[in-house]
Coordinates of C-alpha atoms and ligand atoms in Angstrom, one line a residue:
X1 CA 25.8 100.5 79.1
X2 CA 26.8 97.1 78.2
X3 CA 30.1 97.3 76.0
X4 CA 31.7 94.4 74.4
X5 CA 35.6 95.2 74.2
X6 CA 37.9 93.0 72.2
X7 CA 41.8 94.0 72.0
X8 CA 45.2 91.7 71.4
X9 CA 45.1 90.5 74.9
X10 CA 49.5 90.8 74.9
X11 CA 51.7 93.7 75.7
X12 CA 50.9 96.1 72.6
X13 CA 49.8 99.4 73.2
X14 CA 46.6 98.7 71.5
X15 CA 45.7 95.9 74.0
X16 CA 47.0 98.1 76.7
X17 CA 44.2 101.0 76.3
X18 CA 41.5 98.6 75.3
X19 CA 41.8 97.1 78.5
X20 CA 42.2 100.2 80.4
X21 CA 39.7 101.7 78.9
X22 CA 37.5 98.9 79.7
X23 CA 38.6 99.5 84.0
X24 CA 37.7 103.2 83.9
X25 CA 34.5 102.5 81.7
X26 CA 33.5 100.0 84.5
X27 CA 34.6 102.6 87.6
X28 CA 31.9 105.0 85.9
X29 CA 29.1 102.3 86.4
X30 CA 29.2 100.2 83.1
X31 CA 29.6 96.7 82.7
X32 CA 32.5 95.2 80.3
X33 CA 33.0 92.3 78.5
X34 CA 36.5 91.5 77.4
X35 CA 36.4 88.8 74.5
X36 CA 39.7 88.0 73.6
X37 CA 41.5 84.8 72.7
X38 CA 43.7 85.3 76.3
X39 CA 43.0 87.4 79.4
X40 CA 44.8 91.1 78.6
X41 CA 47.5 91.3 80.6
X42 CA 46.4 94.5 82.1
X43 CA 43.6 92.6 83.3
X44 CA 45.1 92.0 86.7
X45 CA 41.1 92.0 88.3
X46 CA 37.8 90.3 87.1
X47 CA 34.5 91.7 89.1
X48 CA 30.5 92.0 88.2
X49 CA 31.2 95.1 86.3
X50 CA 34.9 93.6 84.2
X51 CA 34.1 90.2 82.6
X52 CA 36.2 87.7 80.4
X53 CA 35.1 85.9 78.0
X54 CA 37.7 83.7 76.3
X55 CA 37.6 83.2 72.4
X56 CA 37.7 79.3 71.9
X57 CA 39.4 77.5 69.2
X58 CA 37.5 74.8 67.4
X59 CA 40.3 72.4 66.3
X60 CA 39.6 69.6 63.4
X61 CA 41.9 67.8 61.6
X62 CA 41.3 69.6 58.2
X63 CA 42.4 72.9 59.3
X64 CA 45.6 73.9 58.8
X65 CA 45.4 77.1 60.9
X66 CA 42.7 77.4 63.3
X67 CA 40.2 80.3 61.9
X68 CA 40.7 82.9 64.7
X69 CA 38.9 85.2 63.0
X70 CA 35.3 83.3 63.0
X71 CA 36.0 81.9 65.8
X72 CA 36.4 85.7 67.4
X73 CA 33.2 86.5 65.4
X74 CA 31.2 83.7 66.6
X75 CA 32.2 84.5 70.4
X76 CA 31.3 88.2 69.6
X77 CA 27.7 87.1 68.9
X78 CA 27.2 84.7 71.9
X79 CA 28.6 87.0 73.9
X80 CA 25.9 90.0 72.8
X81 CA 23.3 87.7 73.0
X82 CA 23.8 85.9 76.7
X83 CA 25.3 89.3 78.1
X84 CA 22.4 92.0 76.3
X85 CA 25.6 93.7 75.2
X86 CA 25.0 97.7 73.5
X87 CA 27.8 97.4 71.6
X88 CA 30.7 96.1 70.5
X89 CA 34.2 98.6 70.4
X90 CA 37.4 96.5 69.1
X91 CA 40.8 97.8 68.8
X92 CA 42.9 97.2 65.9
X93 CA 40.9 96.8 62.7
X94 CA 42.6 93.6 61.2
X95 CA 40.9 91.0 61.9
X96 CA 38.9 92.4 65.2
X97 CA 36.7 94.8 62.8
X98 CA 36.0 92.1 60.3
X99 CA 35.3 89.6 63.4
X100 CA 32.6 92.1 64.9
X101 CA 31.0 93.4 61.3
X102 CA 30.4 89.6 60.9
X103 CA 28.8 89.2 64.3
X104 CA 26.5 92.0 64.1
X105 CA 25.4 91.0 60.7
X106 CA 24.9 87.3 62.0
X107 CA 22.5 88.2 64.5
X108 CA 20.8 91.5 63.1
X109 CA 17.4 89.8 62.2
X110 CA 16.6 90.0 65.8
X111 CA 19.1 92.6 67.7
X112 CA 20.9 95.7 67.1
X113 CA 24.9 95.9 68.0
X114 CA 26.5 98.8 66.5
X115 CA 30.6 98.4 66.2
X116 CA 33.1 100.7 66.5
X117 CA 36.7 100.5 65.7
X118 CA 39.6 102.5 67.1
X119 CA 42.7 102.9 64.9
X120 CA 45.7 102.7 67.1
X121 CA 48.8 102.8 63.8
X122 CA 49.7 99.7 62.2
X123 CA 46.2 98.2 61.4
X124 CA 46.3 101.3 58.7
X125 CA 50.0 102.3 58.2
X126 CA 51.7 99.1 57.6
X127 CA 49.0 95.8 57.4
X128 CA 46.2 97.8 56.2
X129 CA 47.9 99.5 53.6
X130 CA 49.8 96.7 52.6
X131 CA 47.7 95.9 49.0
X132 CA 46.8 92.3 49.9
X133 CA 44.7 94.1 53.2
X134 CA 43.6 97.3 51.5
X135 CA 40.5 96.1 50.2
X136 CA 39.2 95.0 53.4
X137 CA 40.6 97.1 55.8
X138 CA 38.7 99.6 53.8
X139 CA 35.5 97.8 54.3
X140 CA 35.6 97.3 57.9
X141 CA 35.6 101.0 57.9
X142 CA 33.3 101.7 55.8
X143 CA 31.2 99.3 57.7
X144 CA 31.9 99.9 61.1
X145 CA 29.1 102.3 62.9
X146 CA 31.6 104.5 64.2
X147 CA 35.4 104.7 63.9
X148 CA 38.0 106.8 66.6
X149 CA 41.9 107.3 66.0
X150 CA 44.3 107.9 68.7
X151 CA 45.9 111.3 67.1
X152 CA 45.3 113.3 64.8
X153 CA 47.9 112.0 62.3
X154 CA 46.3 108.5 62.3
X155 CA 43.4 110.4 60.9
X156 CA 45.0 112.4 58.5
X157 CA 47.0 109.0 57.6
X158 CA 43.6 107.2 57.0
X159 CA 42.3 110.0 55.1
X160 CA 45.2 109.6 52.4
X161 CA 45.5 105.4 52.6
X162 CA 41.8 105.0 52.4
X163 CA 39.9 107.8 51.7
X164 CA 38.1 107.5 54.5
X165 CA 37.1 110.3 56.7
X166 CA 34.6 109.4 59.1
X167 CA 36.8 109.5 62.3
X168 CA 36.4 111.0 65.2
X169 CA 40.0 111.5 67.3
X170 CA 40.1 110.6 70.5
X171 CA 43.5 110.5 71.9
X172 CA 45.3 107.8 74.1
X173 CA 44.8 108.6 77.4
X174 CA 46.7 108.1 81.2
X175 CA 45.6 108.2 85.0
X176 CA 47.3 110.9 87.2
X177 CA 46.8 109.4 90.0
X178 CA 48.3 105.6 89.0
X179 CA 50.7 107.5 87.3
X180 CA 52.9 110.1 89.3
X181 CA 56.2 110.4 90.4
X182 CA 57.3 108.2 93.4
X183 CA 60.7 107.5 94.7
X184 CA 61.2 103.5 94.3
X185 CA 64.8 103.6 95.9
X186 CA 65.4 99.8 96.2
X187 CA 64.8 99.5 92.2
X188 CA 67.1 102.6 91.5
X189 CA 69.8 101.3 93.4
X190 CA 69.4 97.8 91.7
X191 CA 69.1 99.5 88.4
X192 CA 72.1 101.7 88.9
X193 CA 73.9 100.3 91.8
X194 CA 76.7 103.3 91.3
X195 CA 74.3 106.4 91.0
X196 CA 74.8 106.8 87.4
X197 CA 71.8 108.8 85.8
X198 CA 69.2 106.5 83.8
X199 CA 67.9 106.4 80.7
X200 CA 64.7 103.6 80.3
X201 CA 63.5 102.4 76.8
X202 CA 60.1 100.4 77.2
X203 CA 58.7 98.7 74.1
X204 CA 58.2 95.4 72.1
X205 CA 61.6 95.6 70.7
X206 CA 60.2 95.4 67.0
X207 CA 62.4 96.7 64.0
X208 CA 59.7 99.8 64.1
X209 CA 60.9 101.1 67.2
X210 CA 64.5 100.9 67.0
X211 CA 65.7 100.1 70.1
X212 CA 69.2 99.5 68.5
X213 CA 69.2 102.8 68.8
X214 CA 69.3 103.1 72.1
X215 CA 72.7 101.6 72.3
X216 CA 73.9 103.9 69.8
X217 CA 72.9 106.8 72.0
X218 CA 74.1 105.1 75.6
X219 CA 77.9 104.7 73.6
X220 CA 77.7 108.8 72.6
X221 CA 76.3 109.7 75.7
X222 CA 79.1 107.7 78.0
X223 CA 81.6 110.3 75.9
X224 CA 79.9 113.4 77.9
X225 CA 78.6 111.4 81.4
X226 CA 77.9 108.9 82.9
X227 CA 75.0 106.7 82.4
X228 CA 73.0 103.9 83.0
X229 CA 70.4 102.1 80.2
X230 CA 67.4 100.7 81.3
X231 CA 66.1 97.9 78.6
X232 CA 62.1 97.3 79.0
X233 CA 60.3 94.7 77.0
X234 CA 61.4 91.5 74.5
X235 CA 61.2 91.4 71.0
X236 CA 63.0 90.1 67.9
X237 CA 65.5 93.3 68.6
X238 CA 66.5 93.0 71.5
X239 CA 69.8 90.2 70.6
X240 CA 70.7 93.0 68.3
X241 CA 70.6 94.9 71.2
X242 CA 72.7 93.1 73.2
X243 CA 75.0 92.5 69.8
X244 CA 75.5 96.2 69.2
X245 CA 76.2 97.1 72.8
X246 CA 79.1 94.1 73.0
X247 CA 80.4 95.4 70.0
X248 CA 80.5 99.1 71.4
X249 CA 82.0 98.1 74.7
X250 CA 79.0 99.8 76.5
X251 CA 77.2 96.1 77.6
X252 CA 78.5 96.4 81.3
X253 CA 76.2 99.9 81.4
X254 CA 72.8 98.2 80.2
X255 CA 70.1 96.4 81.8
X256 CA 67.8 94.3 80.1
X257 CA 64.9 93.7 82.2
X258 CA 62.5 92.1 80.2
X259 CA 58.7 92.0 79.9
X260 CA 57.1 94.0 83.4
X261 CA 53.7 94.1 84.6
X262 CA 55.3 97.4 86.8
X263 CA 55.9 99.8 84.1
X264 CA 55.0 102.9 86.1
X265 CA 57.8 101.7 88.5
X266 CA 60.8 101.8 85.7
X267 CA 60.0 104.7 84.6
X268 CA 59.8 106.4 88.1
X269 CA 63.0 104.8 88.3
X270 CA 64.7 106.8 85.6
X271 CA 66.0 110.0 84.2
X272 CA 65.0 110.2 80.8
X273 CA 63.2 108.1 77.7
X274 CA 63.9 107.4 74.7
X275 CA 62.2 106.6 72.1
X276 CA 63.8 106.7 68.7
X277 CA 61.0 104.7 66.7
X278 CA 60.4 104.8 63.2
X279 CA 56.9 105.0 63.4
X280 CA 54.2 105.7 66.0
X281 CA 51.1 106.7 65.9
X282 CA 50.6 108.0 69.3
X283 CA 53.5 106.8 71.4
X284 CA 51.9 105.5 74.5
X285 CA 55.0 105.1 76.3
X286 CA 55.9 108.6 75.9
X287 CA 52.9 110.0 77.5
X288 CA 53.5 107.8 80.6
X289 CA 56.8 109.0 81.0
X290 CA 55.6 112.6 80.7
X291 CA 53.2 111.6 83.7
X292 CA 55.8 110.6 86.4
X293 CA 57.4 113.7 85.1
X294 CA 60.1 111.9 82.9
X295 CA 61.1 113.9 80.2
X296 CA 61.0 112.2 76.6
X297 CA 63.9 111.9 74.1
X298 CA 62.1 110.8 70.5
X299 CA 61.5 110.9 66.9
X300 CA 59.8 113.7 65.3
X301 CA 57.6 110.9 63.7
X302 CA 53.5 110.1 63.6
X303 CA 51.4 111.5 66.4
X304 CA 54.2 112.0 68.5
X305 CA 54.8 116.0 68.0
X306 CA 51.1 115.9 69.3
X307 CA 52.3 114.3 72.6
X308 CA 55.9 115.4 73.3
X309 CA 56.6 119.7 72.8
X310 CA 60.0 119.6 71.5
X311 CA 62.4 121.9 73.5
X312 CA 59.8 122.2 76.3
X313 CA 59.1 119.3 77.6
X314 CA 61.1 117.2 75.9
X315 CA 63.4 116.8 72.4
X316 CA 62.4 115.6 69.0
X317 CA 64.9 114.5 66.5
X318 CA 64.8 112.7 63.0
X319 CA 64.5 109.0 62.4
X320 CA 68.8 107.9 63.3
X321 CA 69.9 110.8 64.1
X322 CA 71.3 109.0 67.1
X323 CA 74.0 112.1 67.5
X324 CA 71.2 114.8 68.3
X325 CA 69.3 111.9 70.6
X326 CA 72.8 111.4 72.6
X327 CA 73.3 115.4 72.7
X328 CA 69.8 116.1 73.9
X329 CA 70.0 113.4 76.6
X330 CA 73.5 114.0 78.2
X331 CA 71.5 117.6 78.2
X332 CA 69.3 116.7 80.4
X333 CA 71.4 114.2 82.2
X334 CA 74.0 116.7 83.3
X335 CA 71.3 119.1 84.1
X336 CA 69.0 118.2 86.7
X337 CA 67.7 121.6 87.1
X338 CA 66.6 122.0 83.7
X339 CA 65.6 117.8 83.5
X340 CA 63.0 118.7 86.7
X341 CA 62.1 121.4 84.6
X342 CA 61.5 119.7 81.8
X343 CA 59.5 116.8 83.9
X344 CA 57.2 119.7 85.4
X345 CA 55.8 120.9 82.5
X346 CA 55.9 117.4 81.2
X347 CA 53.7 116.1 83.8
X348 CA 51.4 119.3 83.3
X349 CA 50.8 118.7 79.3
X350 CA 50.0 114.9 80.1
X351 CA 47.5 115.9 82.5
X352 CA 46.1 119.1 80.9
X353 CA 45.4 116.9 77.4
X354 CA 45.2 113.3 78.4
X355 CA 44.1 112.5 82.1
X356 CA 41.9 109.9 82.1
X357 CA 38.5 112.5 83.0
X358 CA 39.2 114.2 80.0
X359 CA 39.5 111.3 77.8
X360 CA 37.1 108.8 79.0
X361 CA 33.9 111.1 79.0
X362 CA 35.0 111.6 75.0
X363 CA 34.6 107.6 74.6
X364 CA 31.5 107.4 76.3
X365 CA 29.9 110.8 74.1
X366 CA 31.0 109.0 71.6
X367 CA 29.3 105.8 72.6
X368 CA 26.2 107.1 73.1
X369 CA 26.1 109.4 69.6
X370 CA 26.7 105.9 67.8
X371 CA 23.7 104.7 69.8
X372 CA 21.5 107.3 68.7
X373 CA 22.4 107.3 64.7
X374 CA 21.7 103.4 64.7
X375 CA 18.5 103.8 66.0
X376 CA 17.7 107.2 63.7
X377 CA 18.3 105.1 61.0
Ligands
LIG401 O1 50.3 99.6 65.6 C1 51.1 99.0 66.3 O2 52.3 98.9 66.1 C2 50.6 98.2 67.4 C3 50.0 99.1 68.4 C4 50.1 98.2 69.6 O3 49.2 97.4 69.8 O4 51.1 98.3 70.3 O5 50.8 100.3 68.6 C5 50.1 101.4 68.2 O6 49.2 101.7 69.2 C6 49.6 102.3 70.4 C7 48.4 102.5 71.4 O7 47.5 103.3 70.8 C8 50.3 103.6 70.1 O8 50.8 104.3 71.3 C9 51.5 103.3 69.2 O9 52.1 104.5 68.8 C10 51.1 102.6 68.0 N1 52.3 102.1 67.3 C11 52.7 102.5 66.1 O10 52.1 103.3 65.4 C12 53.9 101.9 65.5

């Protein structure tokens, strides 16, 4: 097949499984075309069978703010028509839905280019529920040929929001063999020059996953052992971070890294992760921990009891309850018997529901069962 893919080309998880879907899609003999306004930054490698097109801006004096969204739209049909594309499968409905209904309409007199949209949280949660949004987030669903969700609680919480119940779920997904345990010592010992055990946090440091949090947890944990926190990402939060951790005297036992193209290699690098956010739809970062056998310290929010096995594999708490995250991960930290343990079977559920050749084969099914009703029709 021919498959147009179109994700936010930055860090987010949603741009992050766009674009790896796009690699695997292309391993198993198709050719995709990334249109996006930048290259994804998972894009490390462009070939015959993983193109680029870049969105352009058109800039004239009268706008005020450069209309992204037609200018998406207007790529998205150029694109189908130079490249014969099949379809068109964006991620994140607002605007990238919209963008593609409007480019399959523009160019349906003469060819067919079913969309499909996959749901990854926010686009329904927070912007699409939002009342200004509702109206047409609801319509690019309605519209779109075919729509997937990343858990099963993204469904259910587009079933309620929108009444909409035309999804099929196909969960996020990871690569065993990109993602396994490996012993990085020269990064350890830079990350925790003393030995101490460490906890990572990777995100985007929004107010949604609370990596203030973290702190709270280093400062109860340094009561029971010693520790070391690992600070992945940038965001709006992260001077709160480094606020909160001053004020707790715990700054001199936190690391803030930044943004990494290497996340596989942090999180080999560590002990445990934690994610205290106070929503997620999936939790991305939770299942690539669970891959290099990391166990996962987390909410017991969204999709991410359908990812993490509380007591088994890893601990679920309630939003704040930053005592029970601190207690469950000086567990684990003074335990290495029972953290490997954990980090086995953690490993085995990531593989057993969400390897890559169980997931991928469910995108491409679903690709060609969208084919098949457009042309019924
Ligand atoms: O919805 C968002 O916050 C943005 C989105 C993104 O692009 O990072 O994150 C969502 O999609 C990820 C990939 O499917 C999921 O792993 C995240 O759980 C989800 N975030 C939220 O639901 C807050």
């Amino acid at each position: 097949m021919n498959i147009g893919i179109t994700v936010y080309p930055t860090y987010g998880g949603s741009g992050i499984v766009g674009s790896e879907l796009g690699k695997e899609l292309a391993e198993r003999g198709h050719t995709v075309h990334f249109i996006a306004s930048a290259l994804p930054t998972r894009l490390t490698e462009l070939n015959e069978r993983v193109r680029f097109h870049e969105v352009e801006m058109l800039s004239y004096p009268l706008f005020e703010h450069q209309p992204y969204d037609l200018a998406l739209a207007t790529k998205m049909a150029m694109v189908a028509e130079t490249e014969n594309l099949d379809l068109l499968h964006v991620h994140y409905a607002i605007p990238h839905s919209i963008s593609a209904i409007l480019a399959r309409e523009s160019i349906k007199s003469h060819r067919r280019l079913p969309v499909i949209t996959t749901l990854h949280g926010t686009d329904i949660t927070l912007v699409g529920a939002d009342r200004s949004y509702l109206p047409i987030t609801k319509y690019a669903l309605e519209q779109s040929d075919g729509v997937t969700a990343i858990s099963n609680y993204l469904k259910q919480a587009t079933i309620e929001h929108f009444g909409f119940d035309r999804i099929e779920v196909i969960p996020n997904f990871v690569c065993p063999t990109e993602y396994k345990p490996k012993i990085d010592c020269e990064l350890r010992e830079q990350l925790s020059p003393n030995g101490e055990p460490v906890m990572v946090h990777v995100s985007n440091f929004r107010p949604v996953k609370r990596p203030v949090d973290c702190v709270e947890i280093l400062a109860r944990v340094l009561k029971k052992t010693k520790a070391r926190l690992v600070m992945v990402g940038d965001g709006s939060e992260r001077t709160n971070c480094v606020h909160r951790a001053k004020c707790l005297g715990v700054l001199d036992q936190c690391v803030f890294v930044g943004k990494q193209p290497n996340i596989v290699d942090y999180l080999c690098a560590s002990d445990v992760l934690l994610l205290p956010s106070e929503q997620e739809s999936f939790g991305l970062a939770a299942l690539e921990a669970m891959a290099v056998q990391v166990p996962v310290i987390a909410t017991r929010v969204g999709g991410l009891p359908e990812v993490v096995d509380d007591g088994d594999n890893g601990f679920l708490s309630p939003v704040g309850d930053v005592d029970k995250m601190a207690d469950d991960a000086a567990r684990l930290l003074m335990d290495p018997k029972l953290r490997k343990e954990f980090g086995r079977r953690a490993r085995a559920a990531a593989i057993e529901r969400y390897s890559t050749d169980r997931v991928i084969p469910q995108y491409i099914e679903f690709y060609e069962r969208t084919l098949k009703q457009k042309s019924s029709r």
